[in-house]
JSON list of C-alpha atoms in Angstrom, two decimals:
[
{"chain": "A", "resi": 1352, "resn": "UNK", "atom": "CA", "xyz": [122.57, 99.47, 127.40]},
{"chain": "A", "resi": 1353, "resn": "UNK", "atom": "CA", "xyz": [119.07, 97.92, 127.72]},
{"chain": "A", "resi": 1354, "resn": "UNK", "atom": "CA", "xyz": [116.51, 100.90, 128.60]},
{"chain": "A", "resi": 1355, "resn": "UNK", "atom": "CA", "xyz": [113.39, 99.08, 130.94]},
{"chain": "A", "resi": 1356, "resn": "UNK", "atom": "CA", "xyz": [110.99, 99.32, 127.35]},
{"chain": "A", "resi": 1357, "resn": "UNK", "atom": "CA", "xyz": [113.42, 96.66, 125.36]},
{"chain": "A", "resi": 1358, "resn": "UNK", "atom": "CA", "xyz": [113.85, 94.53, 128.87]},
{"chain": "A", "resi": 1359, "resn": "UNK", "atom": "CA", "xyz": [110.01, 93.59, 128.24]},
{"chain": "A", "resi": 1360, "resn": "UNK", "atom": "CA", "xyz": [109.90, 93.65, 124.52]},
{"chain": "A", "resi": 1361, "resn": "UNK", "atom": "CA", "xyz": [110.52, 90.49, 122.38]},
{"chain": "A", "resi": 1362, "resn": "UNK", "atom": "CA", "xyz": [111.31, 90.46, 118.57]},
{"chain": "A", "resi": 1363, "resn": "UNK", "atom": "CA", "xyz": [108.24, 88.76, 116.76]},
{"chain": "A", "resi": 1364, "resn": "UNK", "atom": "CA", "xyz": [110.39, 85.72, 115.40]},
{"chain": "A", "resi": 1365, "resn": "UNK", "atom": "CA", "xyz": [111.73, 85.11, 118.90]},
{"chain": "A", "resi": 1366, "resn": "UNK", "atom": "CA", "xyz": [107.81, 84.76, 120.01]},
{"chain": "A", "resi": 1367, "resn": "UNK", "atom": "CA", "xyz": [107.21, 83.06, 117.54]},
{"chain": "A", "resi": 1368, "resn": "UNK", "atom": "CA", "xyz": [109.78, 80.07, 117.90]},
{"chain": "A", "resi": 1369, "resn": "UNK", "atom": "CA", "xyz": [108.96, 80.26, 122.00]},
{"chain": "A", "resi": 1370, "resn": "UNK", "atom": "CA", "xyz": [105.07, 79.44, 121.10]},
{"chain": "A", "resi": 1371, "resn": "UNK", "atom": "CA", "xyz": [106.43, 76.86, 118.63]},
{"chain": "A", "resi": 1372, "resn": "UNK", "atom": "CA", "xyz": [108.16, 75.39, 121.66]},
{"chain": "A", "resi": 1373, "resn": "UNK", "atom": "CA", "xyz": [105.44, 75.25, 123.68]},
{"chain": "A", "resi": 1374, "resn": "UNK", "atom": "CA", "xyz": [106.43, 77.82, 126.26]},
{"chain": "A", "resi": 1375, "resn": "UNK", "atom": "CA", "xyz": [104.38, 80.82, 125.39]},
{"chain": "A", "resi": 1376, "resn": "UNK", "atom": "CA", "xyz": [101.36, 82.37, 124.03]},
{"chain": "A", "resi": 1377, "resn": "UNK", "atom": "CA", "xyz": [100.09, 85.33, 122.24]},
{"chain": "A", "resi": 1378, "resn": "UNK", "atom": "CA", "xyz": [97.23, 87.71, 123.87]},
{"chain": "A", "resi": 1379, "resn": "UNK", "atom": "CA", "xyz": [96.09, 90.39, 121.18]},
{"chain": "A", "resi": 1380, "resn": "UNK", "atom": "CA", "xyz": [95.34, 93.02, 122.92]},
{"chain": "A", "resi": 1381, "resn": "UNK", "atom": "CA", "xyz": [93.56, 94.90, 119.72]},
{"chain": "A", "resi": 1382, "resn": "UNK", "atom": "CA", "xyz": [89.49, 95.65, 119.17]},
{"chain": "A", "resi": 1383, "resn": "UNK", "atom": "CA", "xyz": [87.06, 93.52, 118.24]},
{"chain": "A", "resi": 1384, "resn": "UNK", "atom": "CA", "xyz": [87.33, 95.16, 114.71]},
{"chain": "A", "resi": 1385, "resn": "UNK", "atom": "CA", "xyz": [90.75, 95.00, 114.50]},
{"chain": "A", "resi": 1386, "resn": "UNK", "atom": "CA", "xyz": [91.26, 91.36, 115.11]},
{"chain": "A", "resi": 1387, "resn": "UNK", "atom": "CA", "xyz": [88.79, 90.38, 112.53]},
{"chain": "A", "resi": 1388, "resn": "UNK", "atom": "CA", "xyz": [91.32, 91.94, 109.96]},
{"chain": "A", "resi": 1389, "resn": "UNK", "atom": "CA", "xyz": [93.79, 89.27, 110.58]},
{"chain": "A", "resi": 1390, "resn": "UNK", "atom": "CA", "xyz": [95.68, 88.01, 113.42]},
{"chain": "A", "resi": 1391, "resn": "UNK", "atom": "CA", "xyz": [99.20, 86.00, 114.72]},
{"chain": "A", "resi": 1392, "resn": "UNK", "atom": "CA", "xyz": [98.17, 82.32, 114.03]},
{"chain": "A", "resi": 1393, "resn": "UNK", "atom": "CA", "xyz": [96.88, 80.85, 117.11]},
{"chain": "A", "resi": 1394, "resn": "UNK", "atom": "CA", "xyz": [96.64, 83.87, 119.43]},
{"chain": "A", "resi": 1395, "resn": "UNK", "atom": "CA", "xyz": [94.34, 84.64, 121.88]},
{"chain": "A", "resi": 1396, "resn": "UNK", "atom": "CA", "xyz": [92.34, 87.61, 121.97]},
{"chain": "A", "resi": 1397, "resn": "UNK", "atom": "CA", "xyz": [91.42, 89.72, 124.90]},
{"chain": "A", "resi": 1398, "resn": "UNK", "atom": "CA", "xyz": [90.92, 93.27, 124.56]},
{"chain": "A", "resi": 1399, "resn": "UNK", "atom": "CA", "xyz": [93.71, 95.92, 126.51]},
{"chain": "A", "resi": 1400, "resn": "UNK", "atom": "CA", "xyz": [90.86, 97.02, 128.50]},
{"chain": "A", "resi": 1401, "resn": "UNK", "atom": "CA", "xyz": [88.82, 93.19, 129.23]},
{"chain": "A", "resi": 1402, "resn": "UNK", "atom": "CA", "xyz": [92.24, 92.29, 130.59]},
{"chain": "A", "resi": 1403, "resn": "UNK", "atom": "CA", "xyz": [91.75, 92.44, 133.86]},
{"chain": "A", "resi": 1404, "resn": "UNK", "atom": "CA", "xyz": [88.64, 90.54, 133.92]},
{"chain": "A", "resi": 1405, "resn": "UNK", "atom": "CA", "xyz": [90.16, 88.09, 132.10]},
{"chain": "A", "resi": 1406, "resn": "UNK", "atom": "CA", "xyz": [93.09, 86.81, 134.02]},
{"chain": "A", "resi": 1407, "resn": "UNK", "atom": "CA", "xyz": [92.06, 83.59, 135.17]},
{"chain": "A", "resi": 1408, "resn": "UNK", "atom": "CA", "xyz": [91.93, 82.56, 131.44]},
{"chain": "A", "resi": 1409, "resn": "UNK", "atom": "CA", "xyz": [95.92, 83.08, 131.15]},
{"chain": "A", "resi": 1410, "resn": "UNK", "atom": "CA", "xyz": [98.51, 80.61, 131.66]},
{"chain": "A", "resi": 1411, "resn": "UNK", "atom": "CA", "xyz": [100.99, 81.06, 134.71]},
{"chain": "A", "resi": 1412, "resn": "UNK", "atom": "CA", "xyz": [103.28, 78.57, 133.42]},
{"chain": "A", "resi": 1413, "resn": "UNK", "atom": "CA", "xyz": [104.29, 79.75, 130.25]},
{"chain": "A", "resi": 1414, "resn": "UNK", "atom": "CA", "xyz": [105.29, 83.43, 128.96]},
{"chain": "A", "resi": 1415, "resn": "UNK", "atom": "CA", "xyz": [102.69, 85.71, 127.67]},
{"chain": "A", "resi": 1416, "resn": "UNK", "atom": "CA", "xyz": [103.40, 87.57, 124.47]},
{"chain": "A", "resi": 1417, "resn": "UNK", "atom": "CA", "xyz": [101.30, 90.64, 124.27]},
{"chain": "A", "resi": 1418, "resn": "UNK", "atom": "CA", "xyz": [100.47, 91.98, 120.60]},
{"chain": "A", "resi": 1419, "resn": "UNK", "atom": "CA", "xyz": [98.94, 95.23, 119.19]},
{"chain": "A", "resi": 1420, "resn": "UNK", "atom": "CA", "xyz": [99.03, 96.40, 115.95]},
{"chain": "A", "resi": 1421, "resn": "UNK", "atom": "CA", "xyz": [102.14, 98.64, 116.47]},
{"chain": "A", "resi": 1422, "resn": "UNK", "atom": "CA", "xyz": [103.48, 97.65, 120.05]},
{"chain": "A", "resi": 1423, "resn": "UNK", "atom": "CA", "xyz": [102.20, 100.34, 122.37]},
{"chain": "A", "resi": 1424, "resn": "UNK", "atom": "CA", "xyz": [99.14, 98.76, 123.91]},
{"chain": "A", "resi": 1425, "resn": "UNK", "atom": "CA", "xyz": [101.22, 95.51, 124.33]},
{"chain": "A", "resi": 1426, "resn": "UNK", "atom": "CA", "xyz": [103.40, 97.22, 125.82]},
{"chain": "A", "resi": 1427, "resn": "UNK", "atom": "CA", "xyz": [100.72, 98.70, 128.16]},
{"chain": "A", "resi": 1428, "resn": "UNK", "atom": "CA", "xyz": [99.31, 95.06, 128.61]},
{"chain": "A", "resi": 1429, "resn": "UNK", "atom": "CA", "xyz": [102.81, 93.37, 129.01]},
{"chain": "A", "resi": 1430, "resn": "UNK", "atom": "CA", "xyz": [103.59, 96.09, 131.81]},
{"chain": "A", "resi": 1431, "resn": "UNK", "atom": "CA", "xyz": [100.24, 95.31, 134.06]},
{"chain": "A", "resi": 1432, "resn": "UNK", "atom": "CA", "xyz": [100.62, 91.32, 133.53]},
{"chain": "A", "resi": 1433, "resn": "UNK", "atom": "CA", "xyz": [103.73, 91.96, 134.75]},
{"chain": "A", "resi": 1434, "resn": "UNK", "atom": "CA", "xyz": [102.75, 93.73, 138.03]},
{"chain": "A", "resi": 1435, "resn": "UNK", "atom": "CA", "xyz": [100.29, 90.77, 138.20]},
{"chain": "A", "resi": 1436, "resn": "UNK", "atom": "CA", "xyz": [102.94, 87.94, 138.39]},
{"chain": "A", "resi": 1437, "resn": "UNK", "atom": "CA", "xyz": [102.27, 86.60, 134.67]},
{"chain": "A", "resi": 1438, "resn": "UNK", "atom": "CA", "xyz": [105.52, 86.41, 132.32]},
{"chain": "A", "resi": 1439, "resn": "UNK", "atom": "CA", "xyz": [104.77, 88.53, 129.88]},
{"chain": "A", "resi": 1440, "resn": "UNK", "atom": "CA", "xyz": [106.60, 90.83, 127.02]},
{"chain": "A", "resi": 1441, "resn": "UNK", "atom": "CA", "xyz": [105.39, 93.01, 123.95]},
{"chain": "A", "resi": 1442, "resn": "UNK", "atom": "CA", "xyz": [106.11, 91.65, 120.84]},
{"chain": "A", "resi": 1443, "resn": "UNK", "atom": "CA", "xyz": [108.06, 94.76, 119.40]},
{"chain": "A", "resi": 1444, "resn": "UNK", "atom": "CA", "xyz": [106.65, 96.51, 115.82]},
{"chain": "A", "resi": 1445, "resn": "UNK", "atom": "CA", "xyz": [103.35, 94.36, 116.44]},
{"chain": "A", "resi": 1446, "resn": "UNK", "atom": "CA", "xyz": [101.05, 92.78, 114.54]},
{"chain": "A", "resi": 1447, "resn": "UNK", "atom": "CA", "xyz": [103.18, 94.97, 111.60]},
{"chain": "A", "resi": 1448, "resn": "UNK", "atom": "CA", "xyz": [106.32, 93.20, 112.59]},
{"chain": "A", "resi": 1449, "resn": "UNK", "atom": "CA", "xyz": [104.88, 89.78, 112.94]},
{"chain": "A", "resi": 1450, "resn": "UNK", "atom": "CA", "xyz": [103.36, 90.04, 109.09]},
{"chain": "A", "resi": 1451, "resn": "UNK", "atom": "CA", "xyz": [106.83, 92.07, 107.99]},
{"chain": "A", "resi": 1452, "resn": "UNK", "atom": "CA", "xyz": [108.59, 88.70, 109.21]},
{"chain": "A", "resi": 1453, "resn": "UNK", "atom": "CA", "xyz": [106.12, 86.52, 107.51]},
{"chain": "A", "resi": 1454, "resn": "UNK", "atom": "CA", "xyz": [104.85, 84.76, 110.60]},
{"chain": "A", "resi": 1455, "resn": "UNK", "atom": "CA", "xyz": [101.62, 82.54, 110.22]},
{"chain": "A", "resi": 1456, "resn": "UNK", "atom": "CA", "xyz": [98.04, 84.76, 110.05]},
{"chain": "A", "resi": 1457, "resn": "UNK", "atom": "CA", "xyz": [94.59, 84.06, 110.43]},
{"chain": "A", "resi": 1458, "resn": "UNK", "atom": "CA", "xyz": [91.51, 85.92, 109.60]}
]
């Protein structure tokens, strides 16, 4: 049974292969200070809380995959794109997941 949490989630390969594609992106949602640590290759980073100031610098034609370091502010992020007509999931496990399945990084 899917529970409404995994119905917006993603796995991080899955988002991954989808930016790979060309039909997604990745918003990190993390601080300032946590970003600098190291990030998903190629994502875009806007704060959980400078989202909504922000939205006119997000795609509408391609799915949004929210990151955090552990999932719960993407989750928070995917859920209020979401209510604002974007495409968007969490990337499950996080920035943690997406280094755990070797995905490209960036500092």
């Amino acid at each position: 049974m899917t529970t409404a949490r995994t119905s917006i989630e993603i796995s991080a390969p899955d988002a991954h292969a989808a930016v790979a594609a060309g039909t997604g992106i990745v918003v990190d949602v993390r601080e300032d200070w946590e970003w600098a640590g190291g990030h998903a290759a190629g994502a875009k980073h806007i704060s959980l809380y400078g989202l909504g100031a922000r939205l006119k610098e997000l795609p509408r034609d391609r799915s949004i995959f929210c990151i955090c370091a552990s999932g719960n502010r993407s989750l928070s992020a995917a859920e209020y794109l979401r209510q604002e007509g974007f495409d968007a999931r969490s990337i499950a496990g996080g920035t943690a997941a997406w280094v755990l399945h070797r995905l490209p990084v960036e500092a």
